[in-house]
Each structure stands twice: as C-alpha cells, then as structure tokens.
XYZ file of C-alpha atoms in Angstrom:
581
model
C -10.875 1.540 32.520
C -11.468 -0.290 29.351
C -11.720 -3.974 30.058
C -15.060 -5.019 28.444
C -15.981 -5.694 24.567
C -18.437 -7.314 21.897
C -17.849 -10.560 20.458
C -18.880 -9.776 16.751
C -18.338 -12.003 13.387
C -19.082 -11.118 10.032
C -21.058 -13.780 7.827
C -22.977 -14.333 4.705
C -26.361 -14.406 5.183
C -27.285 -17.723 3.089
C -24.313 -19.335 5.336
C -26.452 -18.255 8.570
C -29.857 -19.149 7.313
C -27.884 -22.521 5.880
C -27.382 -23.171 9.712
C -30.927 -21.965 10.757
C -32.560 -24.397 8.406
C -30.257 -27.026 9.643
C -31.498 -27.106 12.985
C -34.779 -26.258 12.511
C -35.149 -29.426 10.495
C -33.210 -31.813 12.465
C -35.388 -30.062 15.281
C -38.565 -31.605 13.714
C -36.417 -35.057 13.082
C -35.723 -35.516 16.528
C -37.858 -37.491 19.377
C -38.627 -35.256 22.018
C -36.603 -34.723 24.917
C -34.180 -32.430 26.867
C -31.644 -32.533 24.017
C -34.429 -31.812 21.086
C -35.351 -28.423 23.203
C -31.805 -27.568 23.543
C -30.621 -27.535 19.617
C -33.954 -25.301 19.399
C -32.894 -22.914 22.101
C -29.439 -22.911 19.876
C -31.545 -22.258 16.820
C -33.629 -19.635 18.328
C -30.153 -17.838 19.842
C -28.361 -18.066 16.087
C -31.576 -16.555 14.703
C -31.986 -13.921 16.894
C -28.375 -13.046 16.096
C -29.063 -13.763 12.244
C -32.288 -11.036 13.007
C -29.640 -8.686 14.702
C -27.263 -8.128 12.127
C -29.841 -7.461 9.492
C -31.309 -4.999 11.698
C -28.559 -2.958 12.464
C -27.395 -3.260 8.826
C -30.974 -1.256 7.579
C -30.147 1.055 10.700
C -26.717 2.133 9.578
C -28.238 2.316 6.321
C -30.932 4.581 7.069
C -29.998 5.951 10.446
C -33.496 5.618 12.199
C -35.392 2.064 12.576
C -38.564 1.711 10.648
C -40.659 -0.911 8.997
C -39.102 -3.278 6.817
C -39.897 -6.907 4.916
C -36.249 -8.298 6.235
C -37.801 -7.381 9.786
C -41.267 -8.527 9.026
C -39.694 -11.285 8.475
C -37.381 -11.833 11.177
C -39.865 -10.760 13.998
C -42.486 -13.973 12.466
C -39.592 -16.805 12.602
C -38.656 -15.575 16.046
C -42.332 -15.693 17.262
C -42.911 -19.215 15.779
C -39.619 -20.854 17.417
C -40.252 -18.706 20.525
C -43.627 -20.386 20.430
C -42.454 -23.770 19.573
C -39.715 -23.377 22.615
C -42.823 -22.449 25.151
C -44.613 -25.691 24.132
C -41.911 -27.693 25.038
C -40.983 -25.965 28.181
C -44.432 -26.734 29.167
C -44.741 -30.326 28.309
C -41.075 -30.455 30.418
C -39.613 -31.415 26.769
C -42.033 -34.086 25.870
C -44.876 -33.931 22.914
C -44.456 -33.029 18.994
C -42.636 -29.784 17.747
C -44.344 -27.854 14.558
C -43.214 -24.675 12.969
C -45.754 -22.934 10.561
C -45.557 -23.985 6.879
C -43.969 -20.822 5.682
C -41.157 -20.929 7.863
C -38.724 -21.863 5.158
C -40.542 -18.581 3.380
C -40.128 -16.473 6.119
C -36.215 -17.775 6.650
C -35.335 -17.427 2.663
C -36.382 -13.028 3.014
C -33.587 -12.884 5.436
C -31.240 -11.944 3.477
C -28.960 -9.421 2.245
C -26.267 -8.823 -0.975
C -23.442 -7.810 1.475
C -21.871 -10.214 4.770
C -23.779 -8.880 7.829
C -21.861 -8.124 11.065
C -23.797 -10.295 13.777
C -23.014 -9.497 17.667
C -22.959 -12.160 20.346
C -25.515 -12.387 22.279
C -23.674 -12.132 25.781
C -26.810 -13.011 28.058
C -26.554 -16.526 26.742
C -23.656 -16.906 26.297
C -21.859 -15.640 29.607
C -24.552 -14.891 32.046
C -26.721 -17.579 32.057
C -29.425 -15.814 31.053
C -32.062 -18.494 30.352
C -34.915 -17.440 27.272
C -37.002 -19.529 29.106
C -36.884 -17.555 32.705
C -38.683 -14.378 29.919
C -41.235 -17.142 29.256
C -41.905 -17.407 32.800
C -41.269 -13.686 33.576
C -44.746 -12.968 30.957
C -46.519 -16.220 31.610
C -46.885 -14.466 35.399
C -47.191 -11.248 34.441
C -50.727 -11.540 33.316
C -50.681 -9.377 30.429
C -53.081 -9.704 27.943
C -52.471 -10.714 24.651
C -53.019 -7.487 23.128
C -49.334 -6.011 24.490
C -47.596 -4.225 22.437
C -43.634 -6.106 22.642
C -40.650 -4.045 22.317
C -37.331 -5.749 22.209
C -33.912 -3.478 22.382
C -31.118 -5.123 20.166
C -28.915 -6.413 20.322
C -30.498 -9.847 22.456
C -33.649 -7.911 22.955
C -34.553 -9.018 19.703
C -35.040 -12.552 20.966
C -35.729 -11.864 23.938
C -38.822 -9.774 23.082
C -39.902 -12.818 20.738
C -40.232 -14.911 24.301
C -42.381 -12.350 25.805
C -44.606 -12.031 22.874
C -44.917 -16.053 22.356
C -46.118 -16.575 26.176
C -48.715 -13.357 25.869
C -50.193 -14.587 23.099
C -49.149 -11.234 20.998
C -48.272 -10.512 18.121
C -44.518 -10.435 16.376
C -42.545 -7.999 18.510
C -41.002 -4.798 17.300
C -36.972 -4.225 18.082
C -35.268 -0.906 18.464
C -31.666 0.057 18.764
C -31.210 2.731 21.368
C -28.250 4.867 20.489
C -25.905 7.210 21.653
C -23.712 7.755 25.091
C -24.008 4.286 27.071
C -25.572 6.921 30.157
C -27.565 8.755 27.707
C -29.552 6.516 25.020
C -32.122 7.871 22.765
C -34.327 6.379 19.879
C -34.671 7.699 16.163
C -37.769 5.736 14.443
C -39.173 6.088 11.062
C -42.627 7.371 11.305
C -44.220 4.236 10.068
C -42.529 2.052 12.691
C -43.504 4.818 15.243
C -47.380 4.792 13.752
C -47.601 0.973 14.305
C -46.003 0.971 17.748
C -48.708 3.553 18.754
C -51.513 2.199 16.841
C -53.293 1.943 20.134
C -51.527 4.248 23.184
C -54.425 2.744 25.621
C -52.775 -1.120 24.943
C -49.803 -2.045 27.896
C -46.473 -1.984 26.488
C -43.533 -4.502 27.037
C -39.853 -2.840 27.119
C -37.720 -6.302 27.379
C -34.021 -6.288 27.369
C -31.483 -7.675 29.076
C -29.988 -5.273 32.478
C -30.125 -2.529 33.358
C -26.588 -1.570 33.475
C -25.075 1.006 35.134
C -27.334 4.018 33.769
C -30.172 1.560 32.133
C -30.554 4.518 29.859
C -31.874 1.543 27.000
C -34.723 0.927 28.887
C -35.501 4.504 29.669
C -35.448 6.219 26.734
C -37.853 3.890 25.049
C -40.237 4.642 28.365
C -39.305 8.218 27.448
C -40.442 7.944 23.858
C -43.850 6.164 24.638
C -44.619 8.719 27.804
C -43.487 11.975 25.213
C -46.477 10.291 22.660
C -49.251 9.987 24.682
C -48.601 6.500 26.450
C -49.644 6.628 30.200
C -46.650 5.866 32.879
C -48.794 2.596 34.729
C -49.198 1.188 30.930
C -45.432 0.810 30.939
C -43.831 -2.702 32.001
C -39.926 -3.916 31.809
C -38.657 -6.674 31.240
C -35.130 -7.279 32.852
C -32.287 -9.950 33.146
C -32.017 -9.277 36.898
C -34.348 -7.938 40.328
C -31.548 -4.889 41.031
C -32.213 -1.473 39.288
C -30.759 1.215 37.012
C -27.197 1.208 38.272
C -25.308 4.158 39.782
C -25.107 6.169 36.450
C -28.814 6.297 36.294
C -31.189 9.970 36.225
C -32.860 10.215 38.821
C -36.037 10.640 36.459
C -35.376 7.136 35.188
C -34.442 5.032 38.521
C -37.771 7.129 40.436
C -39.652 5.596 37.079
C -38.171 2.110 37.638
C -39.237 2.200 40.988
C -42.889 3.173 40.222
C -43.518 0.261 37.536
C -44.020 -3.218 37.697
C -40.836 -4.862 36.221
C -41.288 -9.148 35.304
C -37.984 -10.991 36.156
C -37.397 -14.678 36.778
C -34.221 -15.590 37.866
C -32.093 -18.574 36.768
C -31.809 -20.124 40.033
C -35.803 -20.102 40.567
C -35.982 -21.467 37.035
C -33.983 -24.618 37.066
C -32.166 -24.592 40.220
C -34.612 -24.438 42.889
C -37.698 -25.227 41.094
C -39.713 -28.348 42.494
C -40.472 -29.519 38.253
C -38.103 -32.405 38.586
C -37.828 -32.372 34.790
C -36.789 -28.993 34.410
C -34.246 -29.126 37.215
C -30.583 -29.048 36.487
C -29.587 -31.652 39.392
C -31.650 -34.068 37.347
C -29.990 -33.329 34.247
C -26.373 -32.937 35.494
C -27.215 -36.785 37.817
C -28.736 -38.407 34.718
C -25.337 -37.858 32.685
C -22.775 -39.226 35.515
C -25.795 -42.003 35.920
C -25.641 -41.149 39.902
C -29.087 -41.192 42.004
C -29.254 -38.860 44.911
C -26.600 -36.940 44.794
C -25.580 -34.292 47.311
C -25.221 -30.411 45.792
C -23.055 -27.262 46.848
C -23.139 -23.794 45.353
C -19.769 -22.301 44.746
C -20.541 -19.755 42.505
C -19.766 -16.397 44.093
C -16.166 -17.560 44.622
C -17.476 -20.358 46.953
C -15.031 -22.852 45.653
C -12.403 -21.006 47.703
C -13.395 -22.974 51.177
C -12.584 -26.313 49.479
C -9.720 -25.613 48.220
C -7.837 -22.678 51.246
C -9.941 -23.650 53.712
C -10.601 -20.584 55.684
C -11.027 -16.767 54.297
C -7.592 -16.015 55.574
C -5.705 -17.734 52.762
C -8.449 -16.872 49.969
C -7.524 -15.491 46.676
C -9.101 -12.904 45.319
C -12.390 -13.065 43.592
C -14.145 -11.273 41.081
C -17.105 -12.785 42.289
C -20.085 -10.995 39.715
C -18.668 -12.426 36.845
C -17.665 -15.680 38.144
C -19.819 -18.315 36.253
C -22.514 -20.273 37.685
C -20.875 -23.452 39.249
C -21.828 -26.595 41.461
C -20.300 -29.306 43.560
C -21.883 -32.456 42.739
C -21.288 -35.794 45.243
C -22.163 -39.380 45.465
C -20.189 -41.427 47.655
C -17.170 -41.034 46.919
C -17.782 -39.420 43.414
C -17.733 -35.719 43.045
C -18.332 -33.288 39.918
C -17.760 -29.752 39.295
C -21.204 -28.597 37.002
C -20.557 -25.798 35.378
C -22.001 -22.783 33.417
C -20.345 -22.990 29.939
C -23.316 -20.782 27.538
C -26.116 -21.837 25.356
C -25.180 -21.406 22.073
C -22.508 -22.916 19.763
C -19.843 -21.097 21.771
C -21.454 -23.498 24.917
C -20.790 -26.828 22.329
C -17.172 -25.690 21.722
C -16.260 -25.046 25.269
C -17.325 -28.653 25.888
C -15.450 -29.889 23.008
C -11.906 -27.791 24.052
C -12.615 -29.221 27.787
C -12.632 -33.166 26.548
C -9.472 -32.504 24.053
C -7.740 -31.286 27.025
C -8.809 -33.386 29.647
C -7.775 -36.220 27.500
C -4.547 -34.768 27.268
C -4.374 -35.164 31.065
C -3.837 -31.280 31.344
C -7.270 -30.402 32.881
C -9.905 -32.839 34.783
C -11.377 -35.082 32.998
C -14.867 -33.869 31.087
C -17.973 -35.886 31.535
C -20.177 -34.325 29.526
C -22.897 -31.231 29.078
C -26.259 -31.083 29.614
C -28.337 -27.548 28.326
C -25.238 -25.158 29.234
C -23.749 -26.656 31.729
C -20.455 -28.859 31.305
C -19.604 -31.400 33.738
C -16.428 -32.577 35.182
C -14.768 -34.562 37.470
C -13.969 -32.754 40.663
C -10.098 -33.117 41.094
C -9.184 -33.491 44.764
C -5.572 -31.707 44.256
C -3.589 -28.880 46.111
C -3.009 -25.135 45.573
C 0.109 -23.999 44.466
C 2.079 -22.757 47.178
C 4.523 -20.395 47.067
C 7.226 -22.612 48.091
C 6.750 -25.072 45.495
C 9.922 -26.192 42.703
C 9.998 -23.393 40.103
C 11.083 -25.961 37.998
C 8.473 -28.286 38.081
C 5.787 -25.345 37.479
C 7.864 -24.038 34.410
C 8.045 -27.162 32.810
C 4.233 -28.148 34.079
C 3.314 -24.999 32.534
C 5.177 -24.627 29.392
C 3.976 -28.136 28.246
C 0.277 -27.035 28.990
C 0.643 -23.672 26.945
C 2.863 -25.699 24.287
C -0.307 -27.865 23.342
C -2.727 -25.263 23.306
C -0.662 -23.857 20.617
C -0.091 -26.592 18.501
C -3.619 -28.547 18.883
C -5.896 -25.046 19.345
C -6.494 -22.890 16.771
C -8.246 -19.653 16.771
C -11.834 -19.876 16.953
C -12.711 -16.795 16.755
C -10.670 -12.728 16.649
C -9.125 -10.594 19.101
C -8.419 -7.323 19.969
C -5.150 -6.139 17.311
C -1.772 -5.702 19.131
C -2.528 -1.715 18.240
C -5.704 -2.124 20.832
C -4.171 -4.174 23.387
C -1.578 -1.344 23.409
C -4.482 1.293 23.594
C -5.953 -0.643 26.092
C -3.544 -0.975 28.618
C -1.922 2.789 28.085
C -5.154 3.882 29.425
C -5.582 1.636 32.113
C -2.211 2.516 33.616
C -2.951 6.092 33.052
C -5.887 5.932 35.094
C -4.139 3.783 37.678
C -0.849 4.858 37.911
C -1.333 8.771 36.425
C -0.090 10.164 32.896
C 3.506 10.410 33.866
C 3.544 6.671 34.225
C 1.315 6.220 30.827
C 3.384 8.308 29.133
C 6.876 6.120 30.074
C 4.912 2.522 29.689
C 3.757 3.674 26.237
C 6.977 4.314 25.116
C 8.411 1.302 26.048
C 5.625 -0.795 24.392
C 5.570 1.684 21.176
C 9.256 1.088 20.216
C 8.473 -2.706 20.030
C 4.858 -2.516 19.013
C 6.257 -0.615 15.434
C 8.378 -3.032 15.129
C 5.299 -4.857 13.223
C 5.827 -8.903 14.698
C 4.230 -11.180 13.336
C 1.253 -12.964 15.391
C 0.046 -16.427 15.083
C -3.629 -16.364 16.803
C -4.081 -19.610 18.765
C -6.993 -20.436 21.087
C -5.208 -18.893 24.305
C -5.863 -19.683 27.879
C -6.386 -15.997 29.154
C -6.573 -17.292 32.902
C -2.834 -18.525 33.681
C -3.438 -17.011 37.616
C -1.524 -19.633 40.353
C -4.856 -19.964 42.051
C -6.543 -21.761 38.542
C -3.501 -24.336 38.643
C -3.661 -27.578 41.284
C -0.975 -30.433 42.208
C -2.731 -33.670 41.150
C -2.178 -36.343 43.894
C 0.168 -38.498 41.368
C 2.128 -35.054 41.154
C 0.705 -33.311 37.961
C 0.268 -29.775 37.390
C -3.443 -29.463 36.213
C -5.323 -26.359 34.808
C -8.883 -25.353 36.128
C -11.101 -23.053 34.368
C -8.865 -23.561 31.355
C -11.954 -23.034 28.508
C -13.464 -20.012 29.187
C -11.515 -17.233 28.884
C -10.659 -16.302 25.330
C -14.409 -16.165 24.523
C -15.395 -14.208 27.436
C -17.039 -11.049 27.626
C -13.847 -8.419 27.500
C -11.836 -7.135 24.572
C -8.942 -9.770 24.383
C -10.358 -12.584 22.522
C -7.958 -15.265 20.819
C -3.791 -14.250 21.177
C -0.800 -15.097 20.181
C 0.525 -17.803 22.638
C 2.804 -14.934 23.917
C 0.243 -13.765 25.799
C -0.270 -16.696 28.057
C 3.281 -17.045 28.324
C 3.828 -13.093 29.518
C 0.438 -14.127 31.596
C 2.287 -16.693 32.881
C 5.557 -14.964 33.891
C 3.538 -12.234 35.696
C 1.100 -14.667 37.960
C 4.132 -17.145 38.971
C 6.228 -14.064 39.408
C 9.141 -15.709 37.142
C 12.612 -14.387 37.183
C 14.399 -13.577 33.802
C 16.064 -16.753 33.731
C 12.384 -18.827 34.295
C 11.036 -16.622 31.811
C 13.434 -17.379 28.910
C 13.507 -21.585 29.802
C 9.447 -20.982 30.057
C 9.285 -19.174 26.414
C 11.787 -22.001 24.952
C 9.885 -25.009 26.549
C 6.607 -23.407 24.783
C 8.567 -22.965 21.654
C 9.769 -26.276 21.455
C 6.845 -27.307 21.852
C 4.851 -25.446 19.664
C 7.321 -25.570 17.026
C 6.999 -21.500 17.262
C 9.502 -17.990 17.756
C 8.967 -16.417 20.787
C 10.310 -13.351 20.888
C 11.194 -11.436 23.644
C 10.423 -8.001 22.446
C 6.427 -9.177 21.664
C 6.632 -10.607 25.176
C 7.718 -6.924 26.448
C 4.600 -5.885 24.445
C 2.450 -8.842 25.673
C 3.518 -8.717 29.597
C 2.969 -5.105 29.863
C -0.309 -5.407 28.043
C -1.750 -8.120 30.123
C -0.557 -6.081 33.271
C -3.061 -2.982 32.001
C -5.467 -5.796 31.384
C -5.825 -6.983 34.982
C -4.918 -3.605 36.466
C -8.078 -2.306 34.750
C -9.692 -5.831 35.305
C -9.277 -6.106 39.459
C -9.672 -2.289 39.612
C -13.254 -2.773 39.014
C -13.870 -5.590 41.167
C -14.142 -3.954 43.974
C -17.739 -2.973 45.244
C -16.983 -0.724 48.579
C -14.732 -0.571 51.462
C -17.095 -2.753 53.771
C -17.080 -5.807 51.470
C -14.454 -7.909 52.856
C -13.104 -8.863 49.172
C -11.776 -5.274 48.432
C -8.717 -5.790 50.576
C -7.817 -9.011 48.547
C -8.861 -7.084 45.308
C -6.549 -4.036 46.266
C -3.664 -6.219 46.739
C -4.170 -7.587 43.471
C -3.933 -4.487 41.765
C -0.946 -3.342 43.711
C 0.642 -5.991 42.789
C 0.061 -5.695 39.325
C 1.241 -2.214 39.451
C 4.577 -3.218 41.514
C 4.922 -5.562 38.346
C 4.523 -2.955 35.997
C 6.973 -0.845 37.665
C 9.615 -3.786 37.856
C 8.843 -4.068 34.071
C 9.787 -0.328 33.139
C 12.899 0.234 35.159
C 14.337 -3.121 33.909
C-alpha cells in the first residue's frame, strides 16, 4: 500500500542560515526560561535539517559519504547548541546560554551555490520524539567520553549531536544508509571510514530514530564496524522506541539487537511521569490556563473514544499508533484537551491555524502552546449520529471547508494529481485485485488528462463524522482540524476538492447533497468546483484510506481489527458505488 511520504522543501542556503542566526541570537537575548529552551530546540531542529540537506547534496554528488569542510562544519554547530540545550535541560531552563565565539564562523561555511533540498525531520515533528529523552538516553548510558557518535540522516544527524553533547565526545559523524528500505548498506569515502576507525577498541554509538519494520539503518552500520575489526559488545544503539527490528528484519540483525545494550528514554518518562516538577508537562500545560491542581487523563491510544461513545460497542475506529499524544486536563468545572502538535516551526503554525479557526467559532477555542503541545478548550458536544438533518451537516460543513479555502493558503506542497492517481490505482489493486484497478484507473484517467486546474489551499485531510461534534448551542464544530495536511503521508496541501470528495464519502452524501455541498463551498470560496476533479478527488481519497485503514490493523486478536475491517469495507463498497454510477 502506499500511504506514507517525506515532507521535503527546497531552500537557499543563506535564507536557512538567515533563520539559524536569527534564533540563535534572540536565543542569547532572551531571559531564561521554558520558552528561551524551546526557540533553541527549534533552532537546533532547523539546523539539523539545514546540516541534512547539505549532506545529502555532497552524497548525490559524490555517491559515497566522506569528509568534508560543509560537514566539519555542520557536525561543530550541532555539538555546541546540542551542548547549550543539555545545560539548560539541567538547570530545568534556568542559568545563562553561551555558544562558542566562532559560531557565526562555523554557520557562514554552510553553504552551497545551488537551493538544497532539506527533509522534515518527522520524529519531531509527528512523533513526539523529544532531543532531550537522547540526552537522557547517553547521560545513563555511562559511556565514556571517548565514543565514537554515529548519526544516520536524515534526523540522525541531530540526534547523534545530543548523544555526543551529554558524553562529552567529540562532533559526531552522519551517514546515509542506502538502498532497499529491508536491505540498507553504507558506501564511505576512505577518509571518513579512516577517522571513524581511528581507534576500533573505542565503544561506538549508532543513534537514529526506529527501528522500522526491517531496522536495516541501524544494522548495516553494525555490519560495517563488525566487517572492520570492531568487536560486537563495543556496539551500542540508540533508538526512538524500547520495541525491536520490526517483522521485515534478518534474523542476523534482530539476534544482534537482542545481544546489545540499546539506550532509549521514552517521552512519557521524560516529561510526563517524571517527578522534576519543572520539566513536567502538567506544569507547563496548568501554568498557561493559570489552573492549580488540576486533574489529568490519557487519551492517546484512541482513549478519547469513552468520553465521547461511552462504551466500546459504539467506538469508531482507531488508528491508534499514529494517533498523537493527547490529554484531558480538569479543574472544576474547566476542562482542556493538551495536545501533541510538533516541535518545530510546523508545531508554531499548527497553533496559529488552531486560534484563526477557533476564533472563527469552527473549532474549540485555542488557549495556547507550551513546548509542542497546543492547548484547548475541551468542548462538551455530541457525536454525529446517523439520524441527524442532512441539511444542517451540509451547510455546517460547507461553511467550515468554504473558510479554509478562502482564509488558508498552502503552506507547504502536495502530492501532484498524477500521484494521487498512482497512489490510489495501487491501493485498490492490492485491495480489490487488478481487474478492479484496471476499471477505477480508467475512470480517473479520462478526467485526470483532462489537465484541471488546482488551487492548493491548506486542506483539512480529516473530514471523518467521528472528528465533527454538535455544540450544545447547536453548532457543527471540527476536532482535530490542524493536523492533517502536514502529517506524515503523501497528500500534503489539496485543492479544496479534496475535502469536499472527503466529505461526501464520510457523511455518505447522496448526489443531490453532494452538488448543494460543492456549491455552498463555492460560494463561499468564491471558487469552480467541478465535478469531474471531484470524480478524480473522491476516488483518490477512497485509495487513500483503503490503503490507510488497511494497515491499521495489527492481528485478529486485537479487538480494533473488526472496527478497522469495516472501515475498509466500507470504503471499498464506496468505491464500487463510485464506478458503476
């Protein structure tokens, strides 16, 4: 199924290191405190990604990694922010903040004649992977400072910079495994492979974020150091997460992963559960509602469900390893919904789209963010039933998608209309068998050469019934309304046809809702919808979530495959419906 893809941009390198040098000097101009450490965690993350892109640029460009001055470079200004992020973490975000004198030196080599292609880095941005929890991670590990750091780009570059700040070690080296996902291998310069193995008696650091499904990145560096001399018990990962190599994995590499020590500190231990009062995200979340002693309930995992259905029978489904961190928050009669929203700049414009539109009275009200997390009032409305006026959600919704379109623009790309069609031609191929492929992608390719014309807009991407709620004065308000068109899959920004096709499938609207929902949006929007892109659009976003749900489910004995399976079945009903009409 193809579902999943890279947030990438392409940039100038003096407009990056513009923003670098930005924050690392407003950084120094702050007073300390929470907020100071997180515009240097955002500093650090846009670095790292600065560091990336240059990286991979001299890799293309040579085809192996080896030693370079942009790297040099790169691998220094990490290692003095890293450093400068572990003193405050320490000092729970109080004392001064100093960067070496040359670090305007070391930013100005980081450049290059041509605009470099710079990835996101997902860990922060979706998975609330904390760089602090890899300061931790080698703070207990014990290692001495003589460790030689390896960090695997893309975030590894960072990543590896944390490691080597709270050894004491030197800059850390970065490495781009390549090849199949299930079958990575490294090609290093010789100098780059001389300094790595300057001393095959010192312990080595493999830091990354996984392992995936094979966690072939992580083994074939292990591979590399073992095939030159370095003993197996001198070998020590580095991982996001406690679980293994996933299912995909040799046998050779998940026996090795068992053998070694691996250093992993998990986000809940790090500022959920920790007893550092300072570093805990209650106190941060309580200090920006000003509430004292408030209650707290997990609902990550799809635990909001039993507030809002009540018991498992009426559940929706769940996709529950990529739902975001999220927290109830009470006091009295006062309740907040904290949620993960990501660390870097994407984090600050999540925030910033929640408050426009909870202004707007479409979506709660937004109080605020503190260090990833956004915070919001906790709307005490109902589900959408079935039975509810079709004409109250068409109008509810059309007005919703209508301002997105004219107040929202793009913020970033998306996947062409050419790979959406890809995209969802395979998906119902491996669904619903070629036969079925073969008849959905000619009805999509007779519109899709057609060549309409697209107006990106900062889409919903979520318009499910079970993300919608009945306010008590008798609104229709959107949850989770911020997230989605900067998430970690291929879709990215649309046209605003593809919330309205996303809309016609999840309300199940009939032909004659469908044409007073595209008209409402139009109106609206002061846009053409028309209905052969929304053909193209609705059969797209069915191959989407067909692909999507299909790998949801983790075995028969988990008791949210049966909800999962009906999702896709009903997707593929849809789908159906959509090809005979």
């Amino acid at each position: 199924m193809l579902v999943y893809g890279d947030i990438a941009r392409i940039e100038d390198s003096v407009s990056a290191r513009s923003r670098i040098a930005e924050g690392m000097s407003a950084c120094l101009a702050l007073p300390s405190g929470r907020r100071r450490h997180e515009l240097l965690v955002r500093t650090f993350i846009a670095t790292g990604e600065l560091v990336q892109g240059l990286a991979d640029r001299e890799f293309e460009q040579r085809a192996v990694d080896d030693v370079s001055d942009v790297q040099t470079a790169g691998a220094r200004l990490l290692l003095a922010q890293a450093q400068a992020m572990l003193r405050s973490w320490q000092e729970n975000f109080a004392g001064d903040l100093t960067f070496p004198a040359d670090y305007p030196l070391l930013l100005e080599r980081l450049d290059s004649r041509d605009p470099i292609r710079m990835k996101r880095a997902e860990g922060y941005a979706f998975y609330a992977l904390y760089p602090e929890s890899y300061l931790e991670a080698a703070l207990r590990s014990e290692l001495p400072p003589g460790t030689v750091v390896l960090g695997l780009r893309s975030i590894g570059v960072s990543l590896a910079a944390l490691v080597a700040a709270a050894l004491g070690a030197g800059p850390a080296y970065s490495l781009r495994p390549t090849g199949h996902p299930f079958c990575r291998h490294l090609r290093l310069g010789q100098a780059l492979g001389e300094r790595i193995l300057a001393d095959r008696d010192a312990d080595f650091a493999i830091v990354d974020e996984g392992p995936g499904l094979s966690g072939s990145s992580f083994g074939c560096v292990a591979d590399w150091l073992q095939a030159n001399g370095v003993a197996s018990e001198r070998l020590h990962f580095f991982p996001s997460h406690a679980g293994g190599p996933g299912a995909y994995a040799s046998d050779a590499h998940r026996r090795r992963w068992k053998q070694r020590q691996t250093h992993v500190v998990d986000v809940r231990d790090l500022i959920i559960d920790t007893p550092k009062e300072a570093r805990r995200l209650q106190t941060w979340a309580s200090e920006l509602v000003s509430a004292r002693g408030p209650s707290w309930r997990d609902l990550s995992g799809g635990g909001w469900r039993a507030l809002r259905y009540g018991g498992p029978k009426r559940w929706p489904p769940s996709y529950r390893q990529q739902e975001k961190l999220k927290f109830l928050m009470c006091e009295g009669d006062r309740r907040w919904l904290v949620k993960f929203a990501g660390l870097c700049e994407s984090g600050m414009e999540k925030g910033r789209r929640a408050a426009l539109l909870g202004e707007a009275g479409f979506t709660p009200p937004v109080a605020g963010s503190c260090y990833g997390f956004t915070v919001e009032q906790w709307i005490e409305g109902r589900p959408i039933e079935a039975n509810a006026a079709r004409e109250w959600i068409v109008g509810g919704v059309g007005r919703y998608l209508g301002f997105r379109a004219r107040n929202l623009p793009a913020r970033q790309g998306g996947a062409s209309l050419s790979e959406l069609c890809h995209m969802a031609v395979n998906n119902v191929g491996e669904a619903l068998g070629p036969e079925t492929a073969a008849q959905f992608e000619r009805l999509i390719g007779r519109r899709h050469h057609s060549g309409p014309r697209l107006r990106r807009i900062d889409t919903d991407n979520r318009l499910h019934a079970w993300e919608w709620l009945m306010g008590d004065d008798g609104r229709l308000l959107k949850t989770d309304a911020v997230d989605h068109n900067a998430a970690h899959d291929l879709i990215g920004c649309q046209d605003v046809a593809w919330d309205v096709a996303g809309a016609c499938v999840e309300f199940d609207l009939s032909v004659a809702e469908q044409t007073q929902l595209a008209e409402i949006v139009a109106r609206e929007a002061d846009c053409d919808l028309r209905e052969d892109v929304l053909t193209i659009f609705e059969g797209c976003y069915l191959g989407f979530q067909i692909g999507l749900w299909s790998g949801a489910a983790t075995g028969s004995s988990d008791p949210e495959t049966p909800r999962i399976e009906k999702t896709v079945r009903r997707y593929a009903d849809r789908l159906q419906g959509l090809l005979r009409h």
